[in-house]
mmCIF file of C-alpha atoms in Angstrom:
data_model
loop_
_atom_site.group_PDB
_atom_site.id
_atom_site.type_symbol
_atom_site.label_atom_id
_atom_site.label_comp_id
_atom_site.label_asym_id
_atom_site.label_seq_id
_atom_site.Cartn_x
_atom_site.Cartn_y
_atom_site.Cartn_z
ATOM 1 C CA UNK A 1 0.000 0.000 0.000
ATOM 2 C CA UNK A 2 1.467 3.147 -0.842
ATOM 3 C CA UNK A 3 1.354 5.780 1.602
ATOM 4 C CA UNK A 4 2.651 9.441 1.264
ATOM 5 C CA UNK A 5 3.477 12.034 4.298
ATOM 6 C CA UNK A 6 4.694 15.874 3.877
ATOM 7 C CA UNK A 7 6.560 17.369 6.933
ATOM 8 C CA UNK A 8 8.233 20.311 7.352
ATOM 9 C CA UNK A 9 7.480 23.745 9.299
ATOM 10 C CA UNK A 10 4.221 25.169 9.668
ATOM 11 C CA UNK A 11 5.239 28.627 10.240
ATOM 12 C CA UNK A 12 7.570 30.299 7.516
ATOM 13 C CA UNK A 13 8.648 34.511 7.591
ATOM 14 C CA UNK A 14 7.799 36.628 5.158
ATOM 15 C CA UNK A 15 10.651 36.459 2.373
ATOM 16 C CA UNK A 16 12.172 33.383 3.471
ATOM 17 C CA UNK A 17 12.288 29.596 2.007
ATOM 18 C CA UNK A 18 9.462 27.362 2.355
ATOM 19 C CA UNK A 19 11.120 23.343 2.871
ATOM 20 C CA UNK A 20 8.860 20.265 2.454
ATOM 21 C CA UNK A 21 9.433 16.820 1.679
ATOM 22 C CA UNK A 22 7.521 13.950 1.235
ATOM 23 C CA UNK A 23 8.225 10.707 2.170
ATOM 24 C CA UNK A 24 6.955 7.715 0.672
ATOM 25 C CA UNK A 25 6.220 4.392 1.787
ATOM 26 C CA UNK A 26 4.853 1.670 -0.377
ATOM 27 C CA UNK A 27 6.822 1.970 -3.589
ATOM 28 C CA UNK A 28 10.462 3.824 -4.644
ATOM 29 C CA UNK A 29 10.527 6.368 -6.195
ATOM 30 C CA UNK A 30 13.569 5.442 -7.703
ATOM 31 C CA UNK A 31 11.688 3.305 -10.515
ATOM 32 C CA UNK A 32 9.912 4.897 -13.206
ATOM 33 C CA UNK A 33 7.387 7.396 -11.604
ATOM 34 C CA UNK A 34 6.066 10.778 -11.242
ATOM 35 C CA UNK A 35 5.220 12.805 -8.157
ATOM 36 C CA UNK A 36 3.712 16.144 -8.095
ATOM 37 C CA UNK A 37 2.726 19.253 -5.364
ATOM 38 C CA UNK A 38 -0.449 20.579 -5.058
ATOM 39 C CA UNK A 39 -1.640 23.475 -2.697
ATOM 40 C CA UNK A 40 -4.747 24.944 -1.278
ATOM 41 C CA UNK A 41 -5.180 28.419 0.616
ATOM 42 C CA UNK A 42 -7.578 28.474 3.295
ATOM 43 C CA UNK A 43 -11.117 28.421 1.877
ATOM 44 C CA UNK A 44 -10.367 28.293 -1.660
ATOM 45 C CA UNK A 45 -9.488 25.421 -4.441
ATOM 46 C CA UNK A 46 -6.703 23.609 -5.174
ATOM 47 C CA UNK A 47 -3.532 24.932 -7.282
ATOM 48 C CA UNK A 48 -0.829 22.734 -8.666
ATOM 49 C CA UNK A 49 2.361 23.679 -7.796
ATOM 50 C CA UNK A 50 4.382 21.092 -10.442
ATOM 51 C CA UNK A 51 5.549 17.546 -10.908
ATOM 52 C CA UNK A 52 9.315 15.511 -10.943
ATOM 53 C CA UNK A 53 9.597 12.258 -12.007
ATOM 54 C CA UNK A 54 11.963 10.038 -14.408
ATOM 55 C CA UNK A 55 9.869 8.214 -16.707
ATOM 56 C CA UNK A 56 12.869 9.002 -19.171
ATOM 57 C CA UNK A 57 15.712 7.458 -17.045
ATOM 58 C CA UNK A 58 16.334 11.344 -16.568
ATOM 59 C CA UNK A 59 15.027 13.554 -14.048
ATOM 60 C CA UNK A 60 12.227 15.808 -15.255
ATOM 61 C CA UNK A 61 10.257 18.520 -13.698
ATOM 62 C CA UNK A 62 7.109 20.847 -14.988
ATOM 63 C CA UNK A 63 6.374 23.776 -12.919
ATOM 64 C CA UNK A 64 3.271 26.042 -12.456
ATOM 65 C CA UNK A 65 4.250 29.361 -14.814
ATOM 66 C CA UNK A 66 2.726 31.648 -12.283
ATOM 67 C CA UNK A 67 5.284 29.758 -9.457
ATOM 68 C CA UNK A 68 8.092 28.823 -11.994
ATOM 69 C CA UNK A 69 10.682 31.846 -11.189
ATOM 70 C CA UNK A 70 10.722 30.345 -7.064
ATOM 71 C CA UNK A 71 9.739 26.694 -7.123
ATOM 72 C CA UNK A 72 12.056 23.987 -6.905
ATOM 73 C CA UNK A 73 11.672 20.198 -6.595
ATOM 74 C CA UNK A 74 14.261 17.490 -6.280
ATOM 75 C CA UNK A 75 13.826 13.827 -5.356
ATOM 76 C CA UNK A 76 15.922 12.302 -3.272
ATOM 77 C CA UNK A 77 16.310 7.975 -3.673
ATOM 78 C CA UNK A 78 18.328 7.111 -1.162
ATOM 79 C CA UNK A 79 15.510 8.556 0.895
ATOM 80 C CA UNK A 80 12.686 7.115 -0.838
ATOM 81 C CA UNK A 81 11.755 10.969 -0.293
ATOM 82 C CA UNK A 82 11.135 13.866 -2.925
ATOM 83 C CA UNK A 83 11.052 18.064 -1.704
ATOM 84 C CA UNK A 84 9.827 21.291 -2.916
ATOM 85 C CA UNK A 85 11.140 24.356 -2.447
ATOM 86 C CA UNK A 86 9.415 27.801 -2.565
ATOM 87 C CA UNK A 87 11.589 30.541 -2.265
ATOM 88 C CA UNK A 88 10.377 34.611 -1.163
ATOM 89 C CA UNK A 89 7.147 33.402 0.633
ATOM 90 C CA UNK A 90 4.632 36.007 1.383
ATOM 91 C CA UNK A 91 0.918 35.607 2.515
ATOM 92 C CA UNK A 92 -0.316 34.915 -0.090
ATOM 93 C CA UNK A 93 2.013 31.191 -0.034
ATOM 94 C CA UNK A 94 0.031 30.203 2.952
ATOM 95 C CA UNK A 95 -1.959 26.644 2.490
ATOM 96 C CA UNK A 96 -2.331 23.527 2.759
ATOM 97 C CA UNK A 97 0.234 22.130 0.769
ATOM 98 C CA UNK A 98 0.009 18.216 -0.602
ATOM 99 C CA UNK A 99 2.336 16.244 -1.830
ATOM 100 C CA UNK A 100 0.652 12.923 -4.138
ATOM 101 C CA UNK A 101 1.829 10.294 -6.844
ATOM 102 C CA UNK A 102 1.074 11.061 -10.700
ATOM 103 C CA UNK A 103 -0.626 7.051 -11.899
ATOM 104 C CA UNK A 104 1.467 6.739 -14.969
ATOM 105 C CA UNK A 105 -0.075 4.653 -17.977
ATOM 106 C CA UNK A 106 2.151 3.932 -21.358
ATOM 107 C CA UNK A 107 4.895 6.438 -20.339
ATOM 108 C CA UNK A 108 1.959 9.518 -19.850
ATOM 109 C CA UNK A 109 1.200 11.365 -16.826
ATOM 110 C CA UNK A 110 -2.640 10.720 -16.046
ATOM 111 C CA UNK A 111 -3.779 12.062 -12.821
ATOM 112 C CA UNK A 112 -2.928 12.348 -8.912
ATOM 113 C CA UNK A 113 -3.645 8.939 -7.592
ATOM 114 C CA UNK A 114 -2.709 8.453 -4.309
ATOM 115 C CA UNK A 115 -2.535 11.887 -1.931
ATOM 116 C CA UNK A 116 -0.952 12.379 1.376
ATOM 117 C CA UNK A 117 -2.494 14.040 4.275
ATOM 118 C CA UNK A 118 -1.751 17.709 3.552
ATOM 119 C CA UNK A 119 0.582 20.375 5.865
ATOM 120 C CA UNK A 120 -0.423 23.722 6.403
ATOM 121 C CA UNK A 121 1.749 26.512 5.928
ATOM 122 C CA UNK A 122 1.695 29.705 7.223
ATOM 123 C CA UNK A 123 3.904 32.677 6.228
ATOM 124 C CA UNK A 124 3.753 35.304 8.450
ATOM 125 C CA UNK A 125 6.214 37.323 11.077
ATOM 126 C CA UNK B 1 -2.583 28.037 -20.068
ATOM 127 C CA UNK B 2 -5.987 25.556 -20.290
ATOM 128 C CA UNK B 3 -8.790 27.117 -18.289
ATOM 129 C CA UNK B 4 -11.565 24.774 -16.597
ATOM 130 C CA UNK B 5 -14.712 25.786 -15.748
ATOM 131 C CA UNK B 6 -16.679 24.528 -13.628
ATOM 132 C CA UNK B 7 -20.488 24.467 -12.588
ATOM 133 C CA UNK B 8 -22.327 24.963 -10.313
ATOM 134 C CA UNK B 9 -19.892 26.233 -7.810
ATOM 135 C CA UNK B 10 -22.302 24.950 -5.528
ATOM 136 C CA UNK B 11 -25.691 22.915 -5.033
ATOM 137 C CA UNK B 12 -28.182 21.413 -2.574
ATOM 138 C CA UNK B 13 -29.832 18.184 -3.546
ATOM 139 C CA UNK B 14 -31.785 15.144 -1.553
ATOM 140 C CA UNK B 15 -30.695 11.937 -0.650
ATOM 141 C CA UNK B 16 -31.450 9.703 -3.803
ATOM 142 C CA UNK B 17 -31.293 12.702 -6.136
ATOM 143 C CA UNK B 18 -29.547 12.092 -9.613
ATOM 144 C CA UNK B 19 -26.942 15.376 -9.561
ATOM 145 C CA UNK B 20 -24.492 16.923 -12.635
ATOM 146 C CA UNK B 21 -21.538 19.089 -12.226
ATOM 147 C CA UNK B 22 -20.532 20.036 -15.707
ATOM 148 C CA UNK B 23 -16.473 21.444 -16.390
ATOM 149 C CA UNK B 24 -15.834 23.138 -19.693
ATOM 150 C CA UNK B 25 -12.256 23.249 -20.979
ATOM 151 C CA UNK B 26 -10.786 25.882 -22.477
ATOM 152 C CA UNK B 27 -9.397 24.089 -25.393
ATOM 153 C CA UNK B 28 -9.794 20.108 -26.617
ATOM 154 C CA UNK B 29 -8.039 18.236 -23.821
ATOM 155 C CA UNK B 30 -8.636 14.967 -25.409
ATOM 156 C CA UNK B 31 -10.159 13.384 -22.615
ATOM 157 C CA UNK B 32 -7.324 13.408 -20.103
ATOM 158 C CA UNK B 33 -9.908 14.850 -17.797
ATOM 159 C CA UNK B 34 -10.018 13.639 -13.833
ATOM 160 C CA UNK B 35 -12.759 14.206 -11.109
ATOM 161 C CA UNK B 36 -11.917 14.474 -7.212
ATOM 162 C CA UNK B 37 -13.629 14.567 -4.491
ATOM 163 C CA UNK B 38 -12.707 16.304 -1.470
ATOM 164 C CA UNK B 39 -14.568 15.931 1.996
ATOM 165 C CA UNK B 40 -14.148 18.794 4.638
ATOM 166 C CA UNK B 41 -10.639 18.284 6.446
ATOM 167 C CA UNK B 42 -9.320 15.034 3.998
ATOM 168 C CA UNK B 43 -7.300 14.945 0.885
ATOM 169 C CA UNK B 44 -8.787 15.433 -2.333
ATOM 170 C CA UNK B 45 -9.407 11.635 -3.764
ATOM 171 C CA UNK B 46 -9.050 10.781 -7.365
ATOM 172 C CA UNK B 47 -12.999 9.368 -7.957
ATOM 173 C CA UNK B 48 -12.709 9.161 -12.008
ATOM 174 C CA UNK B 49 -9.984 9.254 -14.325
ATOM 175 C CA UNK B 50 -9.919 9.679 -18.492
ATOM 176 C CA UNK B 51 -13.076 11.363 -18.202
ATOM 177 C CA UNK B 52 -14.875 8.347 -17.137
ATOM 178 C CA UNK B 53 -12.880 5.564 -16.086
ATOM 179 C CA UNK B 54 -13.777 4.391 -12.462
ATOM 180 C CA UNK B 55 -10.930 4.447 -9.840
ATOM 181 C CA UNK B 56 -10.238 1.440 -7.899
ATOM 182 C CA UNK B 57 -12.888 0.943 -5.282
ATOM 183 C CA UNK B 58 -15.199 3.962 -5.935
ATOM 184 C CA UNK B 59 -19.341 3.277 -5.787
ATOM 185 C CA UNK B 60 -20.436 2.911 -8.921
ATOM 186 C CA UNK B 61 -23.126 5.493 -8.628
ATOM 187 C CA UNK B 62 -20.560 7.985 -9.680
ATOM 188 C CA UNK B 63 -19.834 8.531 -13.523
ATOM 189 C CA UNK B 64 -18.040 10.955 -15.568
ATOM 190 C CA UNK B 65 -18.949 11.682 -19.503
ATOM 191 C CA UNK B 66 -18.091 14.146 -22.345
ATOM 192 C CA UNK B 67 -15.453 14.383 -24.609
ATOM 193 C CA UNK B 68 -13.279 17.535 -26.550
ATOM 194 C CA UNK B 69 -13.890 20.564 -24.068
ATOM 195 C CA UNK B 70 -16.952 19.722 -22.568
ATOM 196 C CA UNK B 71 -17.324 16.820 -19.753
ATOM 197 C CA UNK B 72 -20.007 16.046 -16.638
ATOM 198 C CA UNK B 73 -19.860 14.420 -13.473
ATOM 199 C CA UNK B 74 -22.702 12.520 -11.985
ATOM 200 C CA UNK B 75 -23.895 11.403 -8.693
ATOM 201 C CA UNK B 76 -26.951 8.711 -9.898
ATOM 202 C CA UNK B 77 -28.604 8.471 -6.464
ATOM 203 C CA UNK B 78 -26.758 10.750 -3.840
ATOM 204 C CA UNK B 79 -25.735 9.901 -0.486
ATOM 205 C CA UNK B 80 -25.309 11.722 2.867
ATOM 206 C CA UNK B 81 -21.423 10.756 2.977
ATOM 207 C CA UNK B 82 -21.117 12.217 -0.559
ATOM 208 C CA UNK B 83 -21.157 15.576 1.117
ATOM 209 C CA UNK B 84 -18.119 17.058 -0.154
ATOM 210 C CA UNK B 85 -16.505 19.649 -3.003
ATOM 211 C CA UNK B 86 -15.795 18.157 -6.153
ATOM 212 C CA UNK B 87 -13.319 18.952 -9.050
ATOM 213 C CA UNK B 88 -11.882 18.690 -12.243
ATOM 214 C CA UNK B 89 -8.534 19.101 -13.163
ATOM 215 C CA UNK B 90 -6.785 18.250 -17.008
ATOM 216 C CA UNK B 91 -3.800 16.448 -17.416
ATOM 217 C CA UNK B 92 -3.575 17.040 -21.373
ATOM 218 C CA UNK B 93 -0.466 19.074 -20.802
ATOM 219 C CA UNK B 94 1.594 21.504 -18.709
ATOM 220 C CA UNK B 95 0.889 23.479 -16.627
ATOM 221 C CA UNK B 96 -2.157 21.282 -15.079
ATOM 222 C CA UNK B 97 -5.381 23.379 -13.620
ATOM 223 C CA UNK B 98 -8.307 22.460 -11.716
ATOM 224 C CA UNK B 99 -11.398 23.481 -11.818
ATOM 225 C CA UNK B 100 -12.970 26.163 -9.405
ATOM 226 C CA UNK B 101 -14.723 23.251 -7.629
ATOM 227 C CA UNK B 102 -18.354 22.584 -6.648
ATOM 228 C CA UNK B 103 -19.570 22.221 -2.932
ATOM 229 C CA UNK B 104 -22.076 19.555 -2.784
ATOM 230 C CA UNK B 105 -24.831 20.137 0.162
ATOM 231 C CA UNK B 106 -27.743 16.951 1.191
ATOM 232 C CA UNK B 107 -30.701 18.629 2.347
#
């Protein structure tokens, strides 16, 4: 059964670097797969952030064009863990971020199958 | 950038009622179309995939339909634990968006 967990701080400063990671449990990440980031202010619908995987024996990443200029994700296999990184937080950053697996069919990225829980940021001071 | 609309944003229906929620694309996504539903304080779930392929274990009373730019959701006969907001999100090609959601009430 796969499982998936984010963790990192739940309180971030203005201007600073948001840190998450998600660790998964079930499967490795290693193989050929796809993992992606999705976020949700308080009250409002859910934004995708961007994906990483390496269906392609190479790592490859897609990023929201509205986030693209401060987002970065990495995976990390000896970890069985993959991050995202969202640099010059302001208010507006704050959510509840998810971290989930892409189900991969024939090589294509199909939709977020398996979610974890969720952590909730908040930027403030 | 696709756009996805989606409608209602919200609605209020009785247990047993048949209910729609209809997202409009902004361009021919080719069916790569997903539904989720998310109850208050969980995860959003993936419910139906390719527009209207049932994910593992889901009731069959939901189904998904439509093809090109324009796709619908149904509930056949809802539920009370099928209180929750539902969306739509494409996965033709990057960058991804979901729909604005709809918040399904039982009266």
């Amino acid at each position: 059964q796969v499982q998936l967990q984010e963790s990192g701080p739940g309180l971030v400063k203005p201007s600073e670097t948001l840190s998450l990671i998600c660790s998964v449990s079930g499967s490795s990440i290693s193989s050929r797969s796809c993992w992606g980031w999705i976020r949700q202010p308080p009250g409002k619908g859910l934004e995708w952030i961007g994906n990483i995987g390496n269906l392609f024996d190479t790592e490859h990443t897609h990023y929201s064009p509205s986030l693209k200029s401060r987002v970065t994700m990495s995976l990390d296999t000896s970890k069985n863990q993959f991050s995202l990184r969202l640099s010059s937080v302001t208010a507006a950053d704050t959510a509840v971020y998810y971290c989930a697996r892409v189900y991969v069919q024939m090589d294509r990225q199909e939709a977020f199958d398996i979610w974890g829980h969720g952590t909730m940021v908040t930027v403030s001071s | 950038d696709i756009q996805m609309t989606q409608s209602p944003s919200s609605l209020s229906a009785s247990v047993g009622d048949t209910v729609t929620i209809t997202c409009q694309a902004s361009q021919d996504i080719n069916n790569y179309l997903n539904w989720y539903q998310q109850k208050p304080g969980n995860a959003p779930k993936l419910l139906i995939n390719d527009a209207s392929n049932l994910a593992t274990g889901v009731p069959s009373r939901f189904s998904g339909g439509g093809s090109g730019t324009h796709f619908t959701f149904t509930i056949s006969s809802l539920q009370p634990e099928d209180v929750a907001t539902y969306y739509c999100q494409h996965f033709d090609s990057f960058p991804l968006t979901f729909g604005g959601g709809t918040k399904v009430e039982v009266k």
